[in-house]
Short mmCIF file of C-alpha atoms in Angstrom, two decimals:
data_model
loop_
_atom_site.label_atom_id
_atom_site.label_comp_id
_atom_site.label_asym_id
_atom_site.label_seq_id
_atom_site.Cartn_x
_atom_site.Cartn_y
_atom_site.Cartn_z
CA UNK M 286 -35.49 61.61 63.20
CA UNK M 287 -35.62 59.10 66.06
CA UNK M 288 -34.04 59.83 69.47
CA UNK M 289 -31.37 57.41 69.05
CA UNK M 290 -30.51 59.17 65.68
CA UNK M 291 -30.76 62.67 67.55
CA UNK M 292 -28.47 61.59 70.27
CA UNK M 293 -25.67 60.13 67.50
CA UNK M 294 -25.91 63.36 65.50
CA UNK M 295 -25.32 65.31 68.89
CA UNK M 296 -22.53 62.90 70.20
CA UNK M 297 -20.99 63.27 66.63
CA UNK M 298 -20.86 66.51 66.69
CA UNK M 299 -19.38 66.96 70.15
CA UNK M 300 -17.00 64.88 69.42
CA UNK M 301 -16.52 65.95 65.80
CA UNK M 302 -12.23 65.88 65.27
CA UNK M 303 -11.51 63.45 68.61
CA UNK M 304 -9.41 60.17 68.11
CA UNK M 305 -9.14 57.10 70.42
CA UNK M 306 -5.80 55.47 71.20
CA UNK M 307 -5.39 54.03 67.91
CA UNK M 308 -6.21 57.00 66.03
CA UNK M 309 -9.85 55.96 64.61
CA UNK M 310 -12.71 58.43 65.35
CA UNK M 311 -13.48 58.99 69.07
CA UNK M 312 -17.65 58.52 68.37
CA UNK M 313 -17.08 54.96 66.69
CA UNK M 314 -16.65 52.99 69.99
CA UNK M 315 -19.36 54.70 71.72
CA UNK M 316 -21.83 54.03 68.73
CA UNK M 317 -20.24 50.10 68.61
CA UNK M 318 -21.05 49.63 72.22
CA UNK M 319 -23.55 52.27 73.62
CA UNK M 320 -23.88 50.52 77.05
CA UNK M 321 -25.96 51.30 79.85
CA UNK M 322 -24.20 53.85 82.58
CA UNK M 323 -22.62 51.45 85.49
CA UNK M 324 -22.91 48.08 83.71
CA UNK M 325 -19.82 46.04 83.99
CA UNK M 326 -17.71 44.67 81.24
CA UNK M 327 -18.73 41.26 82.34
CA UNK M 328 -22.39 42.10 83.68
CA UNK M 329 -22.98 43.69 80.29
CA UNK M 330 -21.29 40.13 78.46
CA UNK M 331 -23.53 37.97 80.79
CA UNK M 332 -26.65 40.32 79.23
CA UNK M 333 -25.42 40.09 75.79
CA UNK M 334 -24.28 36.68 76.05
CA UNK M 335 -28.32 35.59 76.70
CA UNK M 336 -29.48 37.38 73.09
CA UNK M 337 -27.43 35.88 69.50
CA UNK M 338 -27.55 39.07 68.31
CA UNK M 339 -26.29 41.19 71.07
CA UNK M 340 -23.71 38.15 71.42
CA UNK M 341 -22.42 38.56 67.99
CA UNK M 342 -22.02 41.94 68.22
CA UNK M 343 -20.57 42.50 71.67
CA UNK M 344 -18.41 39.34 70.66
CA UNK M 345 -17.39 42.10 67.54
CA UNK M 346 -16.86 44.83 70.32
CA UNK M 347 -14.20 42.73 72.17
CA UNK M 348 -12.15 41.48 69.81
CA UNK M 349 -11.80 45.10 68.59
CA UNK M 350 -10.81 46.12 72.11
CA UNK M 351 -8.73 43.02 72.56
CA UNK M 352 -6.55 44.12 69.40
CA UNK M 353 -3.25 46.19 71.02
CA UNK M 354 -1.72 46.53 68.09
CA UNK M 355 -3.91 49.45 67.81
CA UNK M 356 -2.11 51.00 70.44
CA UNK M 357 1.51 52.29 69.30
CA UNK M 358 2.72 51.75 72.83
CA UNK M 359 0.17 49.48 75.30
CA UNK M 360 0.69 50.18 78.83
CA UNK M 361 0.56 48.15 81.84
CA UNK M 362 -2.97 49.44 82.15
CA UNK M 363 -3.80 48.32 78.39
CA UNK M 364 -2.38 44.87 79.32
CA UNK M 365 -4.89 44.97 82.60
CA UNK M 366 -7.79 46.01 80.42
CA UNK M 367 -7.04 42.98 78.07
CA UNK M 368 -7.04 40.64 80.97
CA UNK M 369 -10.70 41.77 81.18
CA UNK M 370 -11.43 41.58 78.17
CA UNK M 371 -10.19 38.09 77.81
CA UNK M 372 -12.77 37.07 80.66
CA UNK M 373 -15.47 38.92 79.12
CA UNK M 374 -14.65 37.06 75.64
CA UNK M 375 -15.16 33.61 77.80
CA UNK M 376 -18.89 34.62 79.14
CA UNK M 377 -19.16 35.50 75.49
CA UNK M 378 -18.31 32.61 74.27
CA UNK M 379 -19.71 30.20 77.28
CA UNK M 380 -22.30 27.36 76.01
#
């Protein structure tokens, strides 16, 4: 088993039972985004944005986080966070 697999089995476990805000399993963002500790939202979209692959999938990553309606009731912090996420989606998507 590869470190990377090691280190999802052990998050997976630690987390084993946890939801996020829309009720999904906790360890599924984490695994969908697994960014470097301290990286921006848009340092990390300028990164991706350089690689198609990394660009596709962080692309993936935002528009999941962009979706409120997974939120039964989105606070004015949730409405912040999208405003980010809506600048991040234009590095993203920047020629």
């Amino acid at each position: 088993m590869s470190t990377l697999e090691r280190a999802i089995a052990i998050a997976a476990a630690a987390h084993a039972g946890q939801l996020d805000k829309s009720g999904q399993p906790y360890i599924l963002h984490p695994i969908r985004v697994m960014l470097p500790p301290g990286e921006s939202r848009l340092d990390a979209a300028k990164r991706a944005a350089a690689n198609p692959i990394a660009r596709t999938v962080k692309l993936a990553d935002n528009s999941e986080n962009m979706d409120l309606s997974r939120i039964a009731n989105p606070t004015q912090k949730d409405h912040e966070r999208l405003e980010e996420y809506k600048r991040v989606r234009e590095v993203l998507l920047a020629p």
